[in-house]
């Protein structure tokens, strides 16, 4: 499908990566990994032809279709969610418009023998076949399934996209790509704005995707569950293995060990050969042998060990002072945005040193509750913070609060106090900002760099309760591992809003599930929550089945209570069945006449009374349809 050879990309005369060579085959699901700034998103932009490469070649199969989920999207205002999602079906929508015009003309026109009418029939046949081939009769149902899988409710479908956040718009864009059935799918951090349920749904969708996938993700569990191949960009080179992420790490570690051992053995041989050369040089009768050994040594291909980029940030969270036993207490808490009720009658008690995760679908109130606790938004009910409580808060869009025109150093110095201003440069160094990078303006930083800067800034204020809303967004895997370790060592109270299952594993010991305006406590880790949540969903499905069965039984009992009504209902249904058979027969005959017109218009149209019969059959169908509607209405009243 795609052959990449010796690809390179340079900025300001410096290579971001070079010598990149790989093939992309149907069925490949590649996890493209690497540290922030390694060039992952850039490589996707090159593959999608959004930007040009500096060198090398890319050879695509003929007529290959590429879909690219970009980080920056721009929607046309005034469209509903469904209307925007239907943009995935450009040709289908065009055909719908053409078919509507043709059908309207066929109803209005009576010049059955004209050439124009014949052309209309030909176009109708061609467009209808093409429409069916493209899936025109299924696309609306498929669209609704995928939108629901990505977390949208049916009542959202007719709402304008303008009223939704960037994260929800990203879901619509993802839905459009999944509906297009592209040959190659390029996904840049597709899970960033998805909740756990939507991530699991997307995993299952991508596992059976028929085309090829290249995705950038920092979600280890998502990579392991979806990919079958890993390409790492590190220090300008790529490492390509036909293994998912975790297996890739093990394999690469084993390969590096073998490289080190082989290099060690080679160094011994080279050293031994050099000793012989030095020894033979001193003797005239051995000079020829010394020259032979020198030539042999020059031809030896030196074994190289793969370089690793081991630079990681250094994070340490310390509590400011000991708080009381109860740090947060809420009673009858509620929050509404206009007519939309997000939280109702929430009671909450959080004790010192708790490690808690807020999980649930987007829009269920997780971030809202976090904002209520830190006093950012008004609410109903009562909320009380415990004795000596000092809250540190990392908002979901924390990096957006950074002044775009200020440098990294200026942002830190503005937030510093007299007691920690002298440590600002050391702190920035711990978060991988050193040298000239501290003079970069915030607007020039990548998403991961902005998140690291926001985390560094957080440490300038004292806290003993830490609330973090999606702290891992845009952070690379190495940075996430460092952050997770730092949070494990944190002695204070931790509240995490996160959709990252791997990040939450071993970190949160209690999970609060948010659903339908209420909160349910699960006294266990994220794995326990997922197990219980799956069981609850199964029970809900069983209840719906039981209710449906009861409803059917109830209908039968009511029907049996009146034999006369039952007989009447049966008679009406028989009538409906006969009429439906008549309509079906007539429509087949009309269809055969249409095909005959298309195949040989002149011979068919000259048959005696052809158009009279054609018109009579259409009139008969309309009459039967009216009769069917009347009987159907009577059937509904009887049932």
Coordinates of C-alpha atoms in Angstrom, one line a residue:
X1 CA 0.0 0.0 0.0
X2 CA 2.9 2.4 0.8
X3 CA 6.6 2.1 0.4
X4 CA 8.7 4.7 2.2
X5 CA 12.4 4.9 1.4
X6 CA 15.2 7.0 2.9
X7 CA 12.8 9.7 4.1
X8 CA 14.1 12.8 5.9
X9 CA 12.6 16.0 7.3
X10 CA 14.7 19.0 8.2
X11 CA 13.9 22.3 9.9
X12 CA 16.3 25.2 9.8
X13 CA 19.0 23.0 8.4
X14 CA 18.8 20.4 11.2
X15 CA 17.4 16.9 10.6
X16 CA 14.4 16.0 12.7
X17 CA 14.8 12.4 11.3
X18 CA 16.5 10.9 8.3
X19 CA 17.0 7.6 6.5
X20 CA 13.4 6.5 7.5
X21 CA 12.5 3.3 5.4
X22 CA 9.6 1.0 5.9
X23 CA 6.7 -0.6 4.1
X24 CA 3.0 -0.4 5.0
X25 CA 0.9 -3.4 4.1
X26 CA -2.8 -4.1 4.4
X27 CA -3.6 -5.3 7.9
X28 CA -0.7 -3.5 9.5
X29 CA -1.7 -1.6 12.7
X30 CA 1.4 0.4 13.6
X31 CA 1.9 2.2 16.9
X32 CA 4.2 5.2 16.1
X33 CA 5.9 6.0 19.4
X34 CA 8.7 8.3 20.6
X35 CA 9.3 11.2 23.0
X36 CA 7.6 14.6 22.5
X37 CA 9.4 16.4 19.7
X38 CA 10.8 13.2 18.1
X39 CA 8.8 13.8 14.9
X40 CA 5.8 11.5 15.2
X41 CA 3.1 14.0 14.2
X42 CA 5.4 15.4 11.5
X43 CA 5.8 11.9 10.0
X44 CA 2.0 11.5 9.9
X45 CA 1.8 14.9 8.1
X46 CA 4.3 13.8 5.6
X47 CA 2.5 10.5 4.9
X48 CA -0.8 12.4 4.5
X49 CA 1.0 14.9 2.2
X50 CA 0.1 17.8 4.4
X51 CA 3.7 18.9 4.4
X52 CA 6.6 18.0 2.1
X53 CA 9.6 15.8 3.0
X54 CA 13.1 17.1 2.7
X55 CA 14.4 14.0 1.0
X56 CA 13.6 10.4 0.1
X57 CA 10.6 8.9 -1.6
X58 CA 7.1 7.7 -0.9
X59 CA 5.3 5.3 -3.3
X60 CA 1.6 4.7 -2.8
X61 CA -0.6 2.1 -4.4
X62 CA -2.8 3.4 -7.2
X63 CA -6.1 5.1 -5.9
X64 CA -5.2 4.5 -2.3
X65 CA -7.5 6.5 0.1
X66 CA -5.9 8.1 3.1
X67 CA -7.7 9.4 6.2
X68 CA -5.9 11.6 8.7
X69 CA -7.1 12.6 12.1
X70 CA -5.3 15.9 12.7
X71 CA -4.9 17.6 16.1
X72 CA -6.2 20.9 14.7
X73 CA -9.6 20.8 13.0
X74 CA -11.8 23.5 11.6
X75 CA -15.6 22.9 11.3
X76 CA -18.1 24.9 9.2
X77 CA -20.5 26.6 11.6
X78 CA -24.3 26.0 11.5
X79 CA -24.2 22.2 10.9
X80 CA -25.7 19.7 13.3
X81 CA -23.7 16.7 14.5
X82 CA -25.4 14.4 12.0
X83 CA -25.0 16.9 9.2
X84 CA -21.3 17.2 9.9
X85 CA -20.9 13.4 10.2
X86 CA -22.6 12.9 6.9
X87 CA -19.8 14.9 5.3
X88 CA -18.0 11.6 5.2
X89 CA -20.3 10.5 2.4
X90 CA -19.7 13.2 -0.1
X91 CA -20.6 11.2 -3.2
X92 CA -23.7 9.6 -1.5
X93 CA -25.0 13.0 -0.6
X94 CA -24.5 14.2 -4.1
X95 CA -26.4 11.2 -5.5
X96 CA -29.2 11.8 -3.1
X97 CA -29.6 15.3 -4.4
X98 CA -29.6 14.1 -8.1
X99 CA -32.1 11.2 -7.3
X100 CA -34.4 13.6 -5.6
X101 CA -34.5 15.9 -8.6
X102 CA -35.1 13.0 -11.0
X103 CA -37.9 11.5 -8.9
X104 CA -39.5 14.9 -8.6
X105 CA -39.4 15.3 -12.4
X106 CA -40.8 11.8 -13.0
X107 CA -43.8 12.6 -10.9
X108 CA -44.5 15.9 -12.6
X109 CA -43.8 14.8 -16.3
X110 CA -46.2 13.0 -18.6
X111 CA -44.2 13.0 -21.8
X112 CA -43.3 9.3 -21.5
X113 CA -42.3 8.9 -25.1
X114 CA -39.8 11.9 -25.2
X115 CA -36.1 11.5 -25.3
X116 CA -35.8 13.6 -22.2
X117 CA -38.0 11.2 -20.2
X118 CA -35.9 8.3 -21.5
X119 CA -32.7 10.0 -20.3
X120 CA -34.3 10.5 -16.9
X121 CA -35.0 6.8 -16.7
X122 CA -31.4 5.9 -17.7
X123 CA -29.9 8.3 -15.1
X124 CA -32.3 7.0 -12.4
X125 CA -31.1 3.5 -13.1
X126 CA -27.4 4.4 -13.1
X127 CA -27.5 6.7 -10.0
X128 CA -29.6 4.2 -8.1
X129 CA -27.1 1.4 -8.8
X130 CA -24.2 3.6 -7.8
X131 CA -26.1 4.8 -4.6
X132 CA -26.7 1.2 -3.5
X133 CA -23.1 0.2 -4.3
X134 CA -21.7 3.0 -2.1
X135 CA -24.0 1.9 0.8
X136 CA -26.5 4.6 0.4
X137 CA -29.2 2.6 2.2
X138 CA -27.0 1.9 5.2
X139 CA -24.9 5.0 5.8
X140 CA -27.4 6.7 8.2
X141 CA -27.6 3.7 10.5
X142 CA -23.8 3.2 10.5
X143 CA -23.3 6.9 11.3
X144 CA -25.6 6.7 14.3
X145 CA -23.8 3.5 15.6
X146 CA -20.4 5.1 15.4
X147 CA -21.4 8.4 17.0
X148 CA -23.0 6.4 19.8
X149 CA -19.9 4.3 20.2
X150 CA -17.8 7.5 20.5
X151 CA -20.1 8.7 23.4
X152 CA -22.8 10.8 21.7
X153 CA -26.4 10.4 22.8
X154 CA -29.3 10.3 20.3
X155 CA -30.6 13.6 21.6
X156 CA -27.3 15.2 20.7
X157 CA -27.6 14.4 17.0
X158 CA -29.6 17.5 16.0
X159 CA -27.5 19.9 18.1
X160 CA -25.1 22.3 16.3
X161 CA -21.4 21.4 16.4
X162 CA -20.8 25.0 17.5
X163 CA -22.2 24.2 20.9
X164 CA -19.6 21.4 21.6
X165 CA -16.1 21.7 22.9
X166 CA -13.0 20.9 20.9
X167 CA -12.8 17.5 22.4
X168 CA -16.3 16.5 21.3
X169 CA -15.6 18.0 17.8
X170 CA -12.5 15.8 17.6
X171 CA -14.9 12.8 18.2
X172 CA -17.1 13.9 15.3
X173 CA -14.0 14.2 13.1
X174 CA -12.9 10.7 14.2
X175 CA -16.4 9.4 13.4
X176 CA -16.2 10.8 9.9
X177 CA -12.8 9.1 9.3
X178 CA -14.1 5.7 10.5
X179 CA -17.2 6.0 8.3
X180 CA -15.1 6.7 5.1
X181 CA -13.5 3.3 4.9
X182 CA -10.1 4.6 4.0
X183 CA -7.3 2.3 2.9
X184 CA -4.8 3.9 5.2
X185 CA -5.9 5.5 8.5
X186 CA -3.5 8.0 10.2
X187 CA -4.5 8.8 13.8
X188 CA -2.7 11.4 15.9
X189 CA -3.5 10.8 19.6
X190 CA -7.1 9.5 19.0
X191 CA -7.7 8.7 22.7
X192 CA -6.9 12.2 24.0
X193 CA -10.5 13.3 24.3
X194 CA -12.2 10.0 24.8
X195 CA -13.5 8.5 28.0
X196 CA -12.7 4.9 29.0
X197 CA -15.9 3.4 27.5
X198 CA -15.3 5.1 24.2
X199 CA -11.6 4.0 24.2
X200 CA -12.7 0.4 24.6
X201 CA -15.2 0.8 21.8
X202 CA -12.6 2.3 19.5
X203 CA -10.2 -0.5 20.4
X204 CA -12.7 -3.1 19.3
X205 CA -13.5 -1.1 16.1
X206 CA -9.8 -0.8 15.1
X207 CA -9.0 -4.5 15.8
X208 CA -11.2 -5.5 12.8
X209 CA -10.4 -2.5 10.6
X210 CA -9.7 -3.9 7.1
X211 CA -7.2 -1.3 6.0
X212 CA -3.8 -0.2 7.4
X213 CA -3.5 2.0 10.5
X214 CA -0.6 4.2 11.7
X215 CA -1.4 5.8 15.1
X216 CA 0.4 8.0 17.5
X217 CA -0.6 7.3 21.0
X218 CA 0.9 7.5 24.5
X219 CA -1.7 5.1 25.9
X220 CA 0.2 1.9 26.5
X221 CA -2.9 -0.3 27.0
X222 CA -4.5 1.1 23.9
X223 CA -1.3 0.4 21.9
X224 CA -1.1 -3.2 23.2
X225 CA -4.8 -3.9 22.5
X226 CA -4.8 -2.4 18.9
X227 CA -1.4 -2.6 17.3
X228 CA 0.5 -5.5 15.8
X229 CA 3.6 -3.5 14.9
X230 CA 5.6 -0.8 16.6
X231 CA 7.8 1.9 15.0
X232 CA 9.8 4.1 17.4
X233 CA 11.4 7.4 16.4
X234 CA 14.4 8.0 18.6
X235 CA 17.3 10.5 18.0
X236 CA 16.4 10.9 14.3
X237 CA 16.2 7.1 13.5
X238 CA 13.4 4.5 13.5
X239 CA 13.3 1.1 15.1
X240 CA 10.7 -1.2 13.4
X241 CA 9.4 -4.4 15.1
X242 CA 6.4 -6.5 14.3
X243 CA 5.2 -6.5 17.9
X244 CA 2.7 -4.5 19.9
X245 CA 4.3 -1.9 22.3
X246 CA 5.0 -4.0 25.5
X247 CA 6.4 -6.9 23.4
X248 CA 8.4 -4.4 21.4
X249 CA 10.1 -3.1 24.6
X250 CA 11.1 -6.6 25.7
X251 CA 12.4 -7.5 22.2
X252 CA 14.3 -4.3 21.8
X253 CA 15.8 -4.8 25.2
X254 CA 17.0 -8.3 24.2
X255 CA 18.4 -7.0 20.9
X256 CA 20.3 -4.3 22.7
X257 CA 21.8 -6.8 25.1
X258 CA 22.9 -9.0 22.2
X259 CA 24.4 -5.9 20.5
X260 CA 26.3 -5.0 23.7
X261 CA 27.6 -8.5 24.1
X262 CA 28.6 -8.7 20.4
X263 CA 30.3 -5.3 20.6
X264 CA 32.2 -6.5 23.7
X265 CA 33.4 -9.6 22.0
X266 CA 34.4 -7.7 18.9
X267 CA 36.4 -5.2 21.0
X268 CA 38.3 -8.1 22.6
X269 CA 39.2 -9.5 19.1
X270 CA 40.2 -6.0 17.8
X271 CA 42.4 -5.5 21.0
X272 CA 44.0 -8.9 20.5
X273 CA 44.7 -8.3 16.8
X274 CA 46.2 -4.9 17.7
X275 CA 48.6 -6.5 20.1
X276 CA 49.7 -8.9 17.4
X277 CA 50.2 -6.0 14.9
X278 CA 52.4 -4.1 17.5
X279 CA 54.4 -7.3 18.1
X280 CA 55.0 -8.2 14.5
X281 CA 55.9 -4.6 13.5
X282 CA 59.0 -4.8 15.7
X283 CA 60.4 -7.8 13.6
X284 CA 61.5 -7.4 10.0
X285 CA 60.6 -10.9 9.0
X286 CA 57.0 -10.4 10.4
X287 CA 56.3 -7.0 8.7
X288 CA 54.3 -8.6 5.9
X289 CA 52.1 -10.4 8.4
X290 CA 51.6 -7.1 10.4
X291 CA 50.4 -5.4 7.2
X292 CA 48.0 -8.2 6.4
X293 CA 46.5 -7.9 9.9
X294 CA 46.2 -4.1 9.5
X295 CA 44.2 -4.6 6.3
X296 CA 42.0 -7.2 7.9
X297 CA 41.3 -4.9 10.8
X298 CA 40.4 -2.0 8.5
X299 CA 37.7 -4.2 6.8
X300 CA 36.0 -5.1 10.0
X301 CA 32.5 -3.6 10.2
X302 CA 32.2 -2.2 13.7
X303 CA 29.2 -3.3 15.7
X304 CA 27.0 -0.4 16.8
X305 CA 24.6 -0.3 19.7
X306 CA 21.3 1.4 19.2
X307 CA 21.3 4.8 20.9
X308 CA 18.6 5.6 23.5
X309 CA 17.1 8.9 24.4
X310 CA 17.0 8.5 28.1
X311 CA 16.4 12.1 29.1
X312 CA 13.3 12.3 31.4
X313 CA 11.9 14.9 33.6
X314 CA 12.4 14.7 37.4
X315 CA 9.3 15.3 39.4
X316 CA 8.7 15.3 43.1
X317 CA 5.5 16.3 44.9
X318 CA 5.9 17.3 48.5
X319 CA 3.1 18.2 50.9
X320 CA 3.1 21.7 52.4
X321 CA 1.8 20.7 55.8
X322 CA -0.4 18.0 57.5
X323 CA -4.1 18.5 57.0
X324 CA -6.9 17.2 59.3
X325 CA -8.3 13.7 58.9
X326 CA -11.2 14.8 56.7
X327 CA -10.0 16.9 53.8
X328 CA -13.2 17.3 51.7
X329 CA -16.8 17.0 52.8
X330 CA -19.8 17.6 50.5
X331 CA -23.5 17.3 51.3
X332 CA -26.4 17.4 48.8
X333 CA -24.2 18.9 46.2
X334 CA -25.7 19.8 42.8
X335 CA -24.8 21.6 39.6
X336 CA -26.7 22.6 36.5
X337 CA -25.8 24.4 33.3
X338 CA -29.1 26.0 32.3
X339 CA -31.6 23.2 31.9
X340 CA -28.9 20.5 31.9
X341 CA -28.5 18.9 35.3
X342 CA -25.0 17.5 35.7
X343 CA -24.8 16.6 39.4
X344 CA -27.7 16.0 41.9
X345 CA -27.8 15.2 45.6
X346 CA -24.1 14.2 45.8
X347 CA -22.7 13.3 49.2
X348 CA -18.9 13.0 49.5
X349 CA -16.4 12.4 52.3
X350 CA -12.7 12.2 51.4
X351 CA -10.1 11.5 54.1
X352 CA -6.5 12.4 54.3
X353 CA -4.0 10.4 52.1
X354 CA -6.8 9.0 49.9
X355 CA -5.9 8.1 46.3
X356 CA -9.0 8.5 44.2
X357 CA -9.9 8.3 40.5
X358 CA -12.9 10.0 39.0
X359 CA -14.0 8.0 35.9
X360 CA -17.1 7.9 33.7
X361 CA -18.2 9.1 30.3
X362 CA -17.5 12.7 29.3
X363 CA -20.2 15.1 30.3
X364 CA -21.1 13.2 33.5
X365 CA -19.6 15.8 35.9
X366 CA -16.1 14.7 36.7
X367 CA -14.3 17.9 35.8
X368 CA -17.3 19.9 37.1
X369 CA -16.9 18.3 40.6
X370 CA -13.1 19.0 40.5
X371 CA -13.9 22.7 39.7
X372 CA -16.4 22.9 42.5
X373 CA -13.9 21.5 45.0
X374 CA -11.3 24.1 44.0
X375 CA -13.9 26.9 44.2
X376 CA -13.8 27.7 40.5
X377 CA -17.5 27.5 39.8
X378 CA -20.7 28.1 41.9
X379 CA -22.9 25.1 43.0
X380 CA -25.9 24.0 45.0
X381 CA -25.6 22.2 48.4
X382 CA -22.7 22.4 50.9
X383 CA -19.0 21.8 50.4
X384 CA -16.4 22.1 53.2
X385 CA -12.6 21.8 53.1
X386 CA -10.9 20.3 56.1
X387 CA -8.4 21.9 58.5
X388 CA -5.1 23.1 57.0
X389 CA -6.2 21.9 53.5
X390 CA -4.2 23.5 50.6
X391 CA -5.2 22.4 47.2
X392 CA -3.0 22.1 44.1
X393 CA -5.0 22.0 40.9
X394 CA -4.0 20.9 37.4
X395 CA -6.9 21.7 35.1
X396 CA -7.6 19.7 31.9
X397 CA -6.8 22.7 29.8
X398 CA -4.1 23.9 32.2
X399 CA -1.6 24.5 29.4
X400 CA -4.0 26.9 27.8
X401 CA -3.6 29.3 30.7
X402 CA 0.0 29.8 29.8
X403 CA 0.7 33.3 28.3
X404 CA 1.5 32.5 24.6
X405 CA 3.7 35.5 24.2
X406 CA 5.9 35.0 27.3
X407 CA 8.9 32.7 27.4
X408 CA 9.2 29.6 29.5
X409 CA 11.4 31.4 32.0
X410 CA 9.1 34.5 32.2
X411 CA 6.1 32.3 32.9
X412 CA 7.9 30.6 35.8
X413 CA 9.4 33.7 37.2
X414 CA 6.0 35.5 37.2
X415 CA 4.4 32.6 39.2
X416 CA 7.4 32.2 41.6
X417 CA 7.6 33.6 45.2
X418 CA 10.5 35.1 47.0
X419 CA 11.2 31.8 48.6
X420 CA 11.4 29.7 45.4
X421 CA 12.4 32.2 42.7
X422 CA 16.1 31.3 43.0
X423 CA 15.2 27.6 42.2
X424 CA 13.2 28.4 39.0
X425 CA 16.0 27.4 36.5
X426 CA 16.8 24.2 38.4
X427 CA 13.1 23.3 38.4
X428 CA 12.9 23.9 34.6
X429 CA 16.0 21.8 34.1
X430 CA 14.2 18.9 36.0
X431 CA 11.4 19.2 33.5
X432 CA 13.8 19.1 30.5
X433 CA 13.8 22.9 29.9
X434 CA 17.5 23.9 29.7
X435 CA 19.8 26.1 27.7
X436 CA 18.0 28.1 24.9
X437 CA 14.7 26.2 25.5
X438 CA 13.9 28.5 28.5
X439 CA 13.8 31.4 26.1
X440 CA 11.2 29.8 23.8
X441 CA 7.8 31.5 23.8
X442 CA 4.9 29.3 25.0
X443 CA 3.2 29.5 21.7
X444 CA 6.2 27.7 20.1
X445 CA 6.0 24.7 22.5
X446 CA 4.4 21.3 21.6
X447 CA 1.5 20.0 23.5
X448 CA 3.7 17.8 25.6
X449 CA 6.1 20.6 26.3
X450 CA 3.3 22.9 27.4
X451 CA 2.0 20.2 29.8
X452 CA 5.4 19.7 31.3
X453 CA 5.7 23.5 31.8
X454 CA 2.3 23.6 33.4
X455 CA 3.3 20.7 35.8
X456 CA 6.5 22.6 36.7
X457 CA 4.5 25.8 37.4
X458 CA 2.2 23.8 39.7
X459 CA 5.1 23.0 42.0
X460 CA 5.7 26.6 42.7
X461 CA 2.6 26.7 45.0
X462 CA 2.2 24.7 48.3
X463 CA -0.4 22.0 48.5
X464 CA -1.3 18.8 50.5
X465 CA -4.3 17.9 48.3
X466 CA -3.6 17.4 44.6
X467 CA -6.4 17.4 42.1
X468 CA -5.4 16.6 38.5
X469 CA -7.7 16.6 35.5
X470 CA -6.4 14.6 32.6
X471 CA -2.7 15.3 33.4
X472 CA -1.4 12.8 30.9
X473 CA -2.8 14.4 27.8
X474 CA 0.0 15.0 25.3
X475 CA 2.7 13.6 27.6
X476 CA 4.9 10.9 26.0
X477 CA 5.1 7.5 27.6
X478 CA 8.4 8.2 29.4
X479 CA 7.0 11.4 30.9
X480 CA 3.9 9.6 32.0
X481 CA 5.9 6.9 33.7
X482 CA 7.9 9.5 35.6
X483 CA 4.7 11.4 36.6
X484 CA 3.0 8.2 37.8
X485 CA 6.0 7.2 40.0
X486 CA 6.1 10.7 41.5
X487 CA 2.3 10.5 42.3
X488 CA 2.8 7.1 43.9
X489 CA 5.4 8.6 46.2
X490 CA 3.2 11.7 47.0
X491 CA 2.2 11.6 50.7
X492 CA -0.8 13.8 50.4
X493 CA -4.4 13.3 49.1
X494 CA -4.7 12.6 45.4
X495 CA -7.8 13.0 43.1
X496 CA -7.3 12.1 39.5
X497 CA -9.7 12.6 36.6
X498 CA -8.3 10.3 33.9
X499 CA -9.3 8.0 31.1
X500 CA -5.9 6.4 31.0
X501 CA -6.3 2.8 32.4
X502 CA -2.6 2.0 32.4
X503 CA -1.8 5.3 34.3
X504 CA -4.5 4.6 36.9
X505 CA -3.4 1.0 37.5
X506 CA -1.6 0.8 40.9
X507 CA -2.2 4.5 41.5
X508 CA -5.8 5.0 42.6
X509 CA -7.1 2.7 45.3
X510 CA -10.7 4.0 45.2
X511 CA -12.7 4.8 42.1
X512 CA -15.8 7.1 41.9
X513 CA -17.9 6.2 38.9
X514 CA -20.0 9.2 37.5
X515 CA -23.2 8.3 35.7
X516 CA -26.7 9.9 35.4
X517 CA -25.9 12.8 37.7
X518 CA -24.9 10.6 40.7
X519 CA -21.6 9.2 41.9
X520 CA -21.0 5.6 43.0
X521 CA -18.0 4.6 45.1
X522 CA -16.0 1.4 44.1
X523 CA -13.6 0.3 46.9
X524 CA -11.0 -1.0 44.6
X525 CA -8.6 -0.1 41.7
X526 CA -9.4 0.7 38.1
X527 CA -9.4 -3.0 37.1
X528 CA -12.0 -3.7 39.8
X529 CA -14.1 -0.8 38.6
X530 CA -14.0 -2.0 35.0
X531 CA -15.0 -5.6 36.0
X532 CA -17.9 -4.3 38.1
X533 CA -19.0 -1.8 35.5
X534 CA -19.1 -4.5 32.8
X535 CA -21.3 -6.7 35.1
X536 CA -23.6 -3.7 35.8
X537 CA -24.0 -3.1 32.0
X538 CA -24.8 -6.8 31.5
X539 CA -27.4 -6.6 34.3
X540 CA -29.0 -3.5 32.7
X541 CA -29.2 -5.4 29.3
X542 CA -30.8 -8.4 31.1
X543 CA -33.4 -6.1 32.8
X544 CA -34.3 -4.6 29.4
X545 CA -34.8 -8.1 28.0
X546 CA -37.0 -9.1 31.0
X547 CA -39.0 -5.9 30.6
X548 CA -39.5 -6.6 26.9
X549 CA -40.6 -10.2 27.6
X550 CA -43.1 -9.0 30.3
X551 CA -44.4 -6.4 27.8
X552 CA -45.0 -9.1 25.2
X553 CA -46.8 -11.4 27.7
X554 CA -49.0 -8.5 28.8
X555 CA -50.0 -7.8 25.2
X556 CA -50.9 -11.5 24.7
X557 CA -53.1 -11.5 27.9
X558 CA -54.9 -8.4 26.8
X559 CA -55.4 -9.9 23.3
X560 CA -56.8 -13.2 24.7
X561 CA -59.3 -11.3 26.9
X562 CA -61.3 -10.5 23.8
X563 CA -61.8 -13.1 21.1
X564 CA -63.8 -10.8 18.9
X565 CA -61.0 -8.2 18.9
X566 CA -58.5 -11.0 18.2
X567 CA -60.6 -12.1 15.2
X568 CA -60.9 -8.6 13.8
X569 CA -57.1 -8.0 14.2
X570 CA -56.4 -11.3 12.3
X571 CA -58.8 -10.3 9.5
X572 CA -57.2 -6.8 9.1
X573 CA -53.7 -8.4 9.1
X574 CA -54.8 -10.8 6.3
X575 CA -56.1 -7.8 4.3
X576 CA -52.8 -6.0 4.8
X577 CA -50.9 -9.1 3.7
X578 CA -52.9 -9.4 0.5
X579 CA -52.5 -5.7 -0.4
X580 CA -48.8 -5.9 0.3
X581 CA -48.5 -8.8 -2.1
X582 CA -50.4 -6.9 -4.8
X583 CA -48.2 -3.8 -4.3
X584 CA -45.1 -6.0 -4.5
X585 CA -46.3 -7.6 -7.7
X586 CA -47.2 -4.3 -9.4
X587 CA -43.9 -2.7 -8.4
X588 CA -41.9 -5.6 -9.9
X589 CA -43.9 -5.2 -13.1
X590 CA -43.2 -1.4 -13.2
X591 CA -39.5 -2.1 -12.5
X592 CA -39.4 -4.5 -15.4
X593 CA -41.0 -1.9 -17.7
X594 CA -38.5 0.7 -16.5
X595 CA -35.6 -1.7 -17.4
X596 CA -37.1 -2.5 -20.8
X597 CA -37.3 1.2 -21.5
X598 CA -33.6 1.7 -20.6
X599 CA -32.4 -1.3 -22.7
X600 CA -34.4 -0.5 -25.8
X601 CA -36.5 2.6 -25.6
X602 CA -37.7 2.7 -29.2
X603 CA -38.9 -1.0 -29.4
X604 CA -40.5 -0.9 -25.9
X605 CA -42.3 2.5 -26.3
X606 CA -43.9 1.5 -29.6
X607 CA -45.7 -1.5 -28.1
X608 CA -49.5 -1.0 -28.1
X609 CA -50.9 0.7 -25.0
X610 CA -47.5 0.5 -23.2
X611 CA -47.6 3.8 -21.5
X612 CA -51.3 3.5 -20.7
X613 CA -50.6 0.2 -18.9
X614 CA -47.6 1.8 -17.3
X615 CA -49.6 4.7 -16.0
X616 CA -52.5 2.5 -14.9
X617 CA -50.2 0.3 -12.8
X618 CA -48.7 3.3 -11.1
X619 CA -52.2 4.6 -10.3
X620 CA -53.2 1.2 -8.9
X621 CA -50.1 1.2 -6.6
X622 CA -51.0 4.6 -5.3
X623 CA -54.6 3.5 -4.6
X624 CA -53.5 0.3 -2.9
X625 CA -51.0 2.4 -0.7
X626 CA -53.9 4.6 0.4
X627 CA -56.0 1.5 1.2
X628 CA -53.0 -0.1 3.1
X629 CA -52.6 3.1 5.2
X630 CA -56.3 3.1 6.3
X631 CA -56.2 -0.6 7.3
X632 CA -52.9 -0.2 9.1
X633 CA -54.4 2.6 11.2
X634 CA -57.3 0.3 12.1
X635 CA -54.8 -2.4 13.0
X636 CA -53.0 -0.1 15.4
X637 CA -56.3 0.8 17.1
X638 CA -57.1 -2.9 17.6
X639 CA -53.8 -3.9 18.9

